[in-house]
Each structure stands twice: as C-alpha cells, then as structure tokens.
Coordinates of C-alpha atoms and ligand atoms in Angstrom, one line a residue:
X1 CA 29.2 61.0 27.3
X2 CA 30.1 58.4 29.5
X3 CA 28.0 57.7 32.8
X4 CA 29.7 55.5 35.2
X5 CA 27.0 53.3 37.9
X6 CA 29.1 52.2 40.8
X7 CA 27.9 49.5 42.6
X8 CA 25.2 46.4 41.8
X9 CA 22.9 46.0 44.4
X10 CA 19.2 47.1 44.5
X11 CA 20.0 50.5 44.0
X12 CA 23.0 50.2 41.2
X13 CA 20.4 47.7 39.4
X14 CA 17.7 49.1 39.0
X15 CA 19.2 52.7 37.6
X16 CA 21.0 51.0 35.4
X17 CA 18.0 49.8 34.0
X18 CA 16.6 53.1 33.8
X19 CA 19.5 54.5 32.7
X20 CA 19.3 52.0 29.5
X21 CA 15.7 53.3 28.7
X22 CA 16.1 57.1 29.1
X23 CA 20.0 57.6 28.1
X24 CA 20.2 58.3 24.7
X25 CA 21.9 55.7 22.5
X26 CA 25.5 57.2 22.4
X27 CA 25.9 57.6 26.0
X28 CA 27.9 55.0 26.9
X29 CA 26.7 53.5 30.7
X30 CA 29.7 51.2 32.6
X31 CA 28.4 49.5 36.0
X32 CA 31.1 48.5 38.4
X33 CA 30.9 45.8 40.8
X34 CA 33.6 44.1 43.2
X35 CA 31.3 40.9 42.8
X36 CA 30.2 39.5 38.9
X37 CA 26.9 38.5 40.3
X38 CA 23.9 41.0 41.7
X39 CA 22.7 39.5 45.3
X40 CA 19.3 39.8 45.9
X41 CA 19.7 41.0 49.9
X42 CA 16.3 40.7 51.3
X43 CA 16.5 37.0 50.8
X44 CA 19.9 36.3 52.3
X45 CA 18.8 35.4 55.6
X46 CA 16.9 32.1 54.0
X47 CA 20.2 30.3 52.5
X48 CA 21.1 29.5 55.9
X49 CA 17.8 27.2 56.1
X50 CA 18.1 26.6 52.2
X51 CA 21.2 26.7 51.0
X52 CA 20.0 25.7 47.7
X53 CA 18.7 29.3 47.7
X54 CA 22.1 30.8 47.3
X55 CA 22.4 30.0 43.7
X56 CA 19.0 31.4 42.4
X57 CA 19.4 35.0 44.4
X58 CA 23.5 35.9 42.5
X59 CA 22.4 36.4 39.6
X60 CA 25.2 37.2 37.3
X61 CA 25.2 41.0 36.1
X62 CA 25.9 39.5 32.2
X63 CA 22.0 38.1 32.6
X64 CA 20.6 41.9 34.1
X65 CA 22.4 44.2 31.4
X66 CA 21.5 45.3 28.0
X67 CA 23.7 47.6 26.3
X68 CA 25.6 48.4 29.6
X69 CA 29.6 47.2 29.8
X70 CA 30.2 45.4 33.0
X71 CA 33.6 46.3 35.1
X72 CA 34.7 44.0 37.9
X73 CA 36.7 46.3 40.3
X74 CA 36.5 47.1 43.8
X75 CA 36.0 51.3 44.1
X76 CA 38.7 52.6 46.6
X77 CA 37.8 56.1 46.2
X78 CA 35.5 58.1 44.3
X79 CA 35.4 62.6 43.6
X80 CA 31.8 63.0 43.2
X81 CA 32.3 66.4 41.9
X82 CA 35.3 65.7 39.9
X83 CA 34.2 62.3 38.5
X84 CA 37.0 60.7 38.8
X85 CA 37.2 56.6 40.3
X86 CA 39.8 55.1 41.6
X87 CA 40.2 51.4 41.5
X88 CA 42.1 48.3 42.8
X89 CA 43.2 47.6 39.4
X90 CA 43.3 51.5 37.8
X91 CA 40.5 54.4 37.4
X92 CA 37.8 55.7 35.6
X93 CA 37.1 59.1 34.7
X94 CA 33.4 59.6 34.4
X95 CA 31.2 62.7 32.9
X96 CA 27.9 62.1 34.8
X97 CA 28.0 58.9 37.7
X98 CA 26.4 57.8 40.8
X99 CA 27.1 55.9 43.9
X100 CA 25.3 53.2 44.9
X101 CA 27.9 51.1 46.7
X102 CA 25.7 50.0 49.6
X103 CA 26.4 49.7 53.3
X104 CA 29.0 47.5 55.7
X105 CA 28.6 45.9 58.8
X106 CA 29.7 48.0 61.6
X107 CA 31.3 47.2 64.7
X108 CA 31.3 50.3 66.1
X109 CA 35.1 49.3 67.7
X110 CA 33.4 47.3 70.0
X111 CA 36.5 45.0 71.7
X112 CA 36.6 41.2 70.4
X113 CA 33.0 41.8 68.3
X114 CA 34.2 41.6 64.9
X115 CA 36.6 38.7 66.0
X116 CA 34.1 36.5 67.3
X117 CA 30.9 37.3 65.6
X118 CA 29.7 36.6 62.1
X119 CA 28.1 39.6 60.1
X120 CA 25.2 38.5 57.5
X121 CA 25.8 40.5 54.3
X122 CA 26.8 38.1 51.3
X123 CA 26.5 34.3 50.7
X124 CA 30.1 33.2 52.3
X125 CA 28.3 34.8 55.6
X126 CA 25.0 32.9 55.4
X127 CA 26.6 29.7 54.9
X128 CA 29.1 30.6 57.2
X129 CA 26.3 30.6 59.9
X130 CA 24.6 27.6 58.8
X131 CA 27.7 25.6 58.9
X132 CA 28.3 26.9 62.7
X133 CA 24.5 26.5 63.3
X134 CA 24.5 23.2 62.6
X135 CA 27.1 22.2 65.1
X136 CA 25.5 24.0 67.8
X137 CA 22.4 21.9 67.0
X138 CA 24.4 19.0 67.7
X139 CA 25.9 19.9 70.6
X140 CA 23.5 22.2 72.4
X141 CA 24.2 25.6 73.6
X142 CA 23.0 29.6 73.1
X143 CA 22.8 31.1 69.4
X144 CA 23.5 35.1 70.1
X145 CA 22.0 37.6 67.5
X146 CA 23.6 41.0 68.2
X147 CA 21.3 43.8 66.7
X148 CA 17.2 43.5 65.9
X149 CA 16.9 45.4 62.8
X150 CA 15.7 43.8 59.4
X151 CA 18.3 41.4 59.6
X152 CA 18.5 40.7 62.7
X153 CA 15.0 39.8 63.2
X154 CA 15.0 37.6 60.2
X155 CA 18.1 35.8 61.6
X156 CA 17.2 35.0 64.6
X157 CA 13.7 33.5 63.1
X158 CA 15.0 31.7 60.4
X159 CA 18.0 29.7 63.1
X160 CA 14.8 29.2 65.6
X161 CA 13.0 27.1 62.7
X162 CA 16.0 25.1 62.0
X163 CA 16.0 23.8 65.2
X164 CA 11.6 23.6 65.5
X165 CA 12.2 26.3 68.0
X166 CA 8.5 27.3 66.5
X167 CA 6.6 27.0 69.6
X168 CA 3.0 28.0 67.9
X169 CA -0.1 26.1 67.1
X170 CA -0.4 27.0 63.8
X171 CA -0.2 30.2 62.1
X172 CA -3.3 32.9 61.5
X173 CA -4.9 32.4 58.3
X174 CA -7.5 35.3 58.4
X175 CA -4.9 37.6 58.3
X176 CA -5.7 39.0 62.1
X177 CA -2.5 39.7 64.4
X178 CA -1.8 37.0 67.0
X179 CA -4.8 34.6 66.7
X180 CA -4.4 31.0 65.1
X181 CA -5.9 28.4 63.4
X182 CA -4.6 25.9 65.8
X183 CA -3.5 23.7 63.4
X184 CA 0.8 23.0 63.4
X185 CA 2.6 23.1 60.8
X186 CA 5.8 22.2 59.7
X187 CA 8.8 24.1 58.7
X188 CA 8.7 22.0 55.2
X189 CA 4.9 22.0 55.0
X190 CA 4.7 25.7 55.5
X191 CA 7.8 25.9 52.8
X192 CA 11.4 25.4 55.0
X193 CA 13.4 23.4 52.8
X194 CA 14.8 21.0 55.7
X195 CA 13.2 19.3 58.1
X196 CA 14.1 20.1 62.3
X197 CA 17.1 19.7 63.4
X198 CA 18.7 19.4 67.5
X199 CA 16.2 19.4 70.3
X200 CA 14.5 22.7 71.1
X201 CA 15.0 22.0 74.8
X202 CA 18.6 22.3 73.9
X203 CA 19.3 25.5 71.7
X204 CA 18.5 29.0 73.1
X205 CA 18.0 31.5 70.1
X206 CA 18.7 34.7 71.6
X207 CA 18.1 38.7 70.2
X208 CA 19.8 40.9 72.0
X209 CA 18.6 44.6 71.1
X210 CA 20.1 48.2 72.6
X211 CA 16.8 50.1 72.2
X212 CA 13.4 49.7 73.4
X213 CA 11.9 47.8 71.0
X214 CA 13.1 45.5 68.3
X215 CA 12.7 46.5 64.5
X216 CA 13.9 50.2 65.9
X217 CA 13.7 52.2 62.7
X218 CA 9.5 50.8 62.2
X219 CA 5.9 51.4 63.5
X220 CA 5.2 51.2 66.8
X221 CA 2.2 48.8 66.2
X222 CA 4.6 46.7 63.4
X223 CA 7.4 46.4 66.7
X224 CA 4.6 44.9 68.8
X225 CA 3.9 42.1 65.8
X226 CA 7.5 41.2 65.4
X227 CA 8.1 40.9 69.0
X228 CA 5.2 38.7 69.4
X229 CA 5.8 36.6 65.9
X230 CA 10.0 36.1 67.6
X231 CA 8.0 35.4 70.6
X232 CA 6.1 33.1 69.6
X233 CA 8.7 31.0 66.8
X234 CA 10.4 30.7 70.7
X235 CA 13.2 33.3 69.9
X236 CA 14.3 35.0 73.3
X237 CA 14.1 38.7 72.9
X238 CA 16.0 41.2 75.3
X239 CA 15.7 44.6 74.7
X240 CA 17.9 47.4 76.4
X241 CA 20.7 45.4 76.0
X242 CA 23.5 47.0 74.4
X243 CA 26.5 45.0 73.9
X244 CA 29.8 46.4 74.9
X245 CA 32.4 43.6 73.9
X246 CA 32.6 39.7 73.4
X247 CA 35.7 37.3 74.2
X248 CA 35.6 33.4 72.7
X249 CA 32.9 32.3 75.4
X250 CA 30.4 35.0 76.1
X251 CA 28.9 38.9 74.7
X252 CA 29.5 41.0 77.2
X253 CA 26.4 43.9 78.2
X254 CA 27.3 47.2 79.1
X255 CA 27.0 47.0 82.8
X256 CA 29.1 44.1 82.4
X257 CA 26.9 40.9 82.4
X258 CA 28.5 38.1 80.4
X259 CA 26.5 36.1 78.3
X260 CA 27.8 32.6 77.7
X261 CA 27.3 31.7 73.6
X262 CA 28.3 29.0 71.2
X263 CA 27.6 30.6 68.4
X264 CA 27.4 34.8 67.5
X265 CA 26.3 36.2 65.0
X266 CA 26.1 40.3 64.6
X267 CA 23.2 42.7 63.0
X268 CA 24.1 45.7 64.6
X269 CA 24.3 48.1 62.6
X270 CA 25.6 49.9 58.9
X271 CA 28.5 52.2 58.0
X272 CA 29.1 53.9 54.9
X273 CA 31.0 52.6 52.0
X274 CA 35.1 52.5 52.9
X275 CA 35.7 54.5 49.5
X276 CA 34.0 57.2 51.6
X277 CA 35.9 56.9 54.8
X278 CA 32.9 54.5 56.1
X279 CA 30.9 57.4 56.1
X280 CA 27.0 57.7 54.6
X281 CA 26.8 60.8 53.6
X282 CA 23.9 62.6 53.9
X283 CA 22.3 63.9 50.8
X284 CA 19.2 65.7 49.8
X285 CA 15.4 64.9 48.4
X286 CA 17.3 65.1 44.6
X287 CA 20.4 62.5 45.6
X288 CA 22.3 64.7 44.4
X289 CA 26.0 64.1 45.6
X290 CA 28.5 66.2 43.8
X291 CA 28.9 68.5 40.8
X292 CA 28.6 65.0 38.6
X293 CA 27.6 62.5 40.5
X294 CA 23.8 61.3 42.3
X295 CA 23.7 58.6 45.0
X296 CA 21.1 56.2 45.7
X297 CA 20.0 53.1 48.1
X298 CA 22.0 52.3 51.8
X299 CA 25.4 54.3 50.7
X300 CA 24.0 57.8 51.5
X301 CA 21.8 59.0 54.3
X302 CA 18.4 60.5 52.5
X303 CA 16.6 63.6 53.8
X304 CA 13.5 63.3 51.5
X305 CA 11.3 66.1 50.4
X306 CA 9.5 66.2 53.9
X307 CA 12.4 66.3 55.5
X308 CA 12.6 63.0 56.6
X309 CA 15.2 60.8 57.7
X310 CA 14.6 57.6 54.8
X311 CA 15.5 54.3 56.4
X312 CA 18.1 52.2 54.7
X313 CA 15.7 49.3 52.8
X314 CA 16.0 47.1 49.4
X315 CA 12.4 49.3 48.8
X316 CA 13.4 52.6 49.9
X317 CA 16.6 51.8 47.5
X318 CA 14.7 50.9 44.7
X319 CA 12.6 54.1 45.1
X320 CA 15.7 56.0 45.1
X321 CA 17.1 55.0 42.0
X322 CA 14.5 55.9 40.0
X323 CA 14.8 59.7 40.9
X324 CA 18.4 59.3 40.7
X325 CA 17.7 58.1 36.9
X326 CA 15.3 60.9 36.0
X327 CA 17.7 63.7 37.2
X328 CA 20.6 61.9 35.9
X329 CA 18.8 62.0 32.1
X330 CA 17.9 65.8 32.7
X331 CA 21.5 66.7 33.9
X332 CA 23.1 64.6 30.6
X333 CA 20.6 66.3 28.3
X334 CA 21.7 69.6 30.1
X335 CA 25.1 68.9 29.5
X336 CA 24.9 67.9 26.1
X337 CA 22.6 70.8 24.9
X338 CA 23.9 73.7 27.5
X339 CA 21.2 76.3 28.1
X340 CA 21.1 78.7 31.2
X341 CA 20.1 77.4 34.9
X342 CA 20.5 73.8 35.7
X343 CA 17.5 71.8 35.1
X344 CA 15.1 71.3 37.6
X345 CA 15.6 68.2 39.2
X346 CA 13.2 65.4 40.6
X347 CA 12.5 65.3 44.5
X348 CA 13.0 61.8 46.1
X349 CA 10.0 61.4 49.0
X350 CA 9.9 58.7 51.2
X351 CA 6.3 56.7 50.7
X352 CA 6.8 53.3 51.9
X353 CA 4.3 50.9 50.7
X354 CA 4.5 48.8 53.8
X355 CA 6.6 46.6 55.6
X356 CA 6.8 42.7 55.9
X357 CA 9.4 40.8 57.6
X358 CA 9.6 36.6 58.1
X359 CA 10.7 35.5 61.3
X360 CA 11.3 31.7 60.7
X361 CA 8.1 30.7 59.2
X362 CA 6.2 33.4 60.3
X363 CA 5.2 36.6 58.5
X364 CA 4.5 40.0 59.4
X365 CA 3.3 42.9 57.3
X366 CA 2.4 46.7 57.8
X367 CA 0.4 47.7 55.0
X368 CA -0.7 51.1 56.1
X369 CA -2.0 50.9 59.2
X370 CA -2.9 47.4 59.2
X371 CA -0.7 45.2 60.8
X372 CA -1.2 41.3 59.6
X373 CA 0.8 37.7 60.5
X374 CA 0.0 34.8 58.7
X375 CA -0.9 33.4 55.1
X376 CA -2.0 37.2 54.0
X377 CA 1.5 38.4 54.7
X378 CA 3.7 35.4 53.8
X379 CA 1.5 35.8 50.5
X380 CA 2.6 39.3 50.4
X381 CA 6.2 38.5 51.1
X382 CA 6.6 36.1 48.3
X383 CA 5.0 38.5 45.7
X384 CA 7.5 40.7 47.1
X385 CA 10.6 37.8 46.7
X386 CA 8.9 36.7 43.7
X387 CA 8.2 40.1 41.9
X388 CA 12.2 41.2 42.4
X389 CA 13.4 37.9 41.0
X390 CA 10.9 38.1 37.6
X391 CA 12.0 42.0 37.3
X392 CA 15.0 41.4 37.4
X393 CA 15.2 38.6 34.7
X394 CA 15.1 35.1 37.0
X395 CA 11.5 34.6 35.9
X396 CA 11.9 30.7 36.8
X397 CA 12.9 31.3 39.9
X398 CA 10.5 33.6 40.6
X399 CA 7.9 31.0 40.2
X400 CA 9.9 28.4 41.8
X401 CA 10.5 30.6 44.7
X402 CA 6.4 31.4 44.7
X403 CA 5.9 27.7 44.8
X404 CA 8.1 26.7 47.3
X405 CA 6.8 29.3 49.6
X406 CA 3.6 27.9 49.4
X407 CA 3.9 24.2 48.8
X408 CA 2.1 24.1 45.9
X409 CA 2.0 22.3 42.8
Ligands
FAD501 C1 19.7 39.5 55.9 C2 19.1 40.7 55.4 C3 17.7 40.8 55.3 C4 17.1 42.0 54.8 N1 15.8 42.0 54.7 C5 15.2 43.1 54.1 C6 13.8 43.2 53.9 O1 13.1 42.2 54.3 N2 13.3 44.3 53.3 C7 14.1 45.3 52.9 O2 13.5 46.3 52.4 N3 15.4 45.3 53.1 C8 16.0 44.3 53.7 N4 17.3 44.2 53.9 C9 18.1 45.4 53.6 C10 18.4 45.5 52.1 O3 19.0 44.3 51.6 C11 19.3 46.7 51.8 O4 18.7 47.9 52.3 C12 19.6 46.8 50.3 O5 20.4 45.7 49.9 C13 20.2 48.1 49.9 O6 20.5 48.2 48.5 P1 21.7 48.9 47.9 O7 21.6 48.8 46.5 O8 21.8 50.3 48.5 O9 23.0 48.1 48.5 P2 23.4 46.6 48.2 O10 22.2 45.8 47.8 O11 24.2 46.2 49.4 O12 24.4 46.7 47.0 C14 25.7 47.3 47.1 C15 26.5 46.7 45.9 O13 27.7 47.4 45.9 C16 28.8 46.5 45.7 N5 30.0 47.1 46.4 C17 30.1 47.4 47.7 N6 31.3 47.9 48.0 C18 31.9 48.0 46.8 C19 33.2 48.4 46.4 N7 34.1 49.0 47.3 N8 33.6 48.3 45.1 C20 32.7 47.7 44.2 N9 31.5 47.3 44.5 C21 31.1 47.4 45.8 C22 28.3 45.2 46.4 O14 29.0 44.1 45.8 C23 26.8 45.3 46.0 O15 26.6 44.6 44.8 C24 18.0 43.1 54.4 C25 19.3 43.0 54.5 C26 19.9 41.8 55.0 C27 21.4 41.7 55.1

C-alpha cells in the first residue's frame, strides 16, 4: 500500500509523523513538497525584525522524516477519489492520501493590490518586507498593512518595534490586561534582535481592517486586547475600512479615499490551494475528502462535530492531522483486510486551547476566558514557539529561541 502526504506544513508534518507510528511497516508513506524545507509559519512574521530567524524556522524535511521518502514537486492537480497526483515534473498514483497543501494569499481581484503590495507567507516575503521597511525608516513615510487577521496583526507589531514605535511604559508583569509596571523596556532587552531604527515621529504604521474589529475570526474580549496591545506598541488601527484597489502612491478605500503609502504590505485574506481551482473545500468532522483521500490544516474548510466553522490556525491544523492519521490507519487496515461497512471513522472537534498573538513586543493570550498581556503570555508564546521547534526535531533552537525570548542566560 502506498499512502501519498501532499504538502509539508503543520498539517502535512505532523501526520506524517503519525502516519510513521500507526502505518504498518510495509506501507510505504511519500510526502510531497514544492519546497525541501518545512517552515514553521507562526513565526514568520519575526524574520523581518530577526532575520537570523529565518534559518532556524526551514527546517529541512530530510531532518523531520523517518522511514518516509521525500518528493520535491509542486502538486498541479489532485482526484481525491481516484488518487491520482499530478505534478510539474510527472504523477503519482496513490492507494490511500491526503491533502494538506495549505492556503494562498488572496487578492480577491482587487485592481493594482497584488502589484503593489507584499503578501507574508514564506521567507523571500519576510525579508522582502524588511528590506523595503528599512528604507522607509530612512526616509520617513506610512507603512500600510492590508487585513488584521493573525498575520496582520503580528505584522504591523513587529514593523512598529523596528522603528520604537512602542509607545508603552513598560509591559504588565502580573499578567492583568492593560496595566503596567511602568518600567520601559527595550525591543532587545525584552528579546528584539536589533536595536530602533528611524524616528517614530517619522513612520506611521498603519492596519487597515474591513470589519468591526481587528482579529475578526477571535473572542470578542481577545479583539479588545489586541486592539489595545496595537494601540498601545503606537500601530494606527482603522477598522471598517475595506480596501478597494491601490496604484504606486496610495490604497484606495471603498468610498474612494486614497491613502498615501511608502510601503504595502497585504494580510487580507486566504484562498484555497491552485490544484483545487483556489478553492477550500469544505469538508466534514472526519476530513474526509474523497473515496481515498483525507484533508487537513488551512487547505479545506472544516465543519467540526458541533457544526462549527474551524478557523484556519498552525493549532487547529495540528489538531486536524491527528484525526486525519487515525482514520487514515482504520481505512488502510480496512483496505488491506476487507470486511463489510467502512470502519467507523474519528470525528475532528474544534477545542482550541487558547489563543496568543505578539504584536511587536507585546503579547496577548486567551486562555479560556482569561484574557492576559504581558510576561504570562509572552511566556506562553515562547512555550508555544519553543515546544513546535523541539517536536519537531530543532531541539537547539528551541532553547535558543526560549532564551532569546527572554534574555536569559
Ligand atoms: C505571519 C503569520 C503568522 C501566523 N501566526 C499564527 C499564530 O500565531 N498562531 C496560529 O495558530 N497560526 C498562525 N498563522 C497561521 C498558520 O501559520 C497557518 O494556519 C498554518 O501554517 C496552516 O498549516 P497548514 O499545514 O495547513 O499549511 P502550511 O503551513 O501553509 O503548509 C502548506 C505546505 O504545502 C506546501 N505547498 C503549498 N502548495 C503546494 C503545491 N502546489 N505543491 C507542493 N507543495 C505545496 C507548502 O510549501 C507548505 O509546506 C500565521 C500565519 C502567518 C503567515
């Protein structure tokens, strides 16, 4: 039997990993990947302060896999219930697979969007936007962050810091929403890996959002602690705002308000994988997406067991492939040893731990329905950072990464 993973990221990762426990030995497992290293996503956002970062979070697959054979292909089109692959440089036939091939940035067709702005998905982007950033900081001039989900949030932050756009005091360490210790810190004491560049007076970091509220898809109480943490790391936040096209000087709003920038970068939203017509398509609480094939992590649209709309997260991913491991095992022992009905397969549900986001030097973290900024979460986000890098086999960075975040010895 041959069971074919396409797709690296969170998702692809960690059921592979699975896969290699619960398969049994002659099944052969293939990953394929466009890219030869794994990027660990949810830290992208930092290369542009670090760039140093960008080597410690590809991690090649050669250092993740055990008995699984690596294939270095981009997917063109996949028949989930067929199992058939079809590459840039030939096919794969496959008797049990799954899709895992992420998300793209969307431009929803906006006019002049994708020309000017700069997406944030993979390294060449991040560096891309520190390399612009930094002549903006010379200069002077408005940063422009198109879209105030995960990313964009974390963008806008982390650009504000580079340029000691921080306005606060200090930041909380009793773990409290909004108060402070009144004591400032830097962006290196407090773990940025440079210190400020450009004069605050003279860079405008601005988030431009279409709905009510930034972080869209999250808690109403977490919403109000990001928007005060962008607040107060002196990131302008509009909200409302939806952009309807861009030219080389300004965004434009719908309603037609120009907005003069120097730099753009655009979060605004996801579309499915191109080998699926750049749809996400919507699967159910089992991931299952054809007659042989699961999905798992931003690539698919989850309804979970509650019936639930899942948001598209590294966590939620991770989650995902898990189930999509368990039912992949019982549909290959199925296969192999035949039998009646169809086994009866696992049902994904959406249980989010919590929620933490950094914006700049700043951390804030839903864990249930507590809401805390501050050492507590930033200690909670580096666990986080931490944790992913020492599953997944970069144990020295891991602790690297934990120390850095903290400054200590
Ligand atoms: C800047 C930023 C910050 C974020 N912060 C957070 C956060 O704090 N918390 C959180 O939970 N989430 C965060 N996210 C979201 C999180 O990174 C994604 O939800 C997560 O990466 C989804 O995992 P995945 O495995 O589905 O897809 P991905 O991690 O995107 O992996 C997809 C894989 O498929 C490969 N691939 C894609 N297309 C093809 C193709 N045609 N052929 C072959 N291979 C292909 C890619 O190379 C990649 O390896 C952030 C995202 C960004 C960009």
């Amino acid at each position: 039997m041959n069971v074919v993973v396409l797709g690296g990221g969170y998702a692809g990762v960690a059921l592979v990993g699975g896969l290699e426990d619960s398969l049994p030995e002659d099944a052969e497992i293939t990953l394929v990947d466009e890219s030869d290293t794994h990027l660990v996503q949810h830290l992208l956002h930092r290369v542009v302060r670090t760039p140093d970062l960008g080597d410690r979070i590809a991690i090649p697959f050669e250092e993740l896999l055990d008995r699984t054979t690596f294939r270095q292909s981009r997917v063109t089109a996949v028949n989930p219930d067929e199992g058939r692959v079809e590459l840039e440089d030939g096919s794969l036939d496959y008797d049990l697979g799954a899709v895992c091939l992420g998300v793209r940035t969307a431009f929803h067709g906006l006019p002049g969007v994708e020309d000017h702005a700069t997406p944030l998905k993979r390294l060449v982007h991040a560096h891309r936007i520190r390399e612009d950033f930094l002549q903006v900081c010379d200069r002077g001039g408005r940063v422009v962050v198109g879209g105030a989900g995960l990313s964009g949030i974390q963008i806008a932050g982390e650009v504000a810091a580079m340029v000691g756009g921080d306005s606060t005091e200090g930041e909380s360490t009793n773990g409290e929403t909004g108060e402070d210790t009144g004591q400032k810190q830097t962006s290196a004491e407090s773990g940025g890996s440079e210190s400020e560049r450009g004069d605050p007076a003279d860079v405008e970091v601005l988030l431009l959002e279409q709905k009510e509220s930034v972080a869209p898809a999250f808690p109403a109480p977490f919403q109000r602690a990001v928007a005060d943490e962008l607040d107060a790391r002196g990131v302008v936040v509009r909200t409302e705002a939806p952009v309807d096209a861009a030219d080389e000087d300004a965004v434009v709003l719908v309603g037609g308000e120009r907005i003069p920038y120097e730099q753009f970068i655009w979060t605004g939203g996801i579309t499915g994988p191109a080998s699926f017509d750049d749809e996400r398509k919507r699967v159910r609480s089992t991931l299952r997406l054809g007659d042989r094939t699961f999905a798992a992590g931003d690539a698919v649209e989850v309804v979970d067991a509650n019936g639930t709309l899942v948001p598209a997260t590294a966590q939620t991913a991770v989650r995902q492939a898990s189930v999509a491991a368990t039912n992949l095992t019982r549909l290959a022992e199925y296969r192999r040893d035949g039998g009646g009905f169809e086994p009866r397969f696992e049902r994904y549900t959406y249980d989010p731990a919590g929620w933490v986001v950094t914006v700049g030097d700043g951390t804030v973290a839903q864990v249930g329905s507590s809401v805390v900024r501050g050492v507590p979460a930033r200690a909670l986000k580096a666990t986080i950072g931490a944790r992913y890098l020492g599953k997944v086999g970069r144990v020295q960075d891991a602790i690297e990464f934990a120390h850095e975040t903290f400054n200590t010895d």
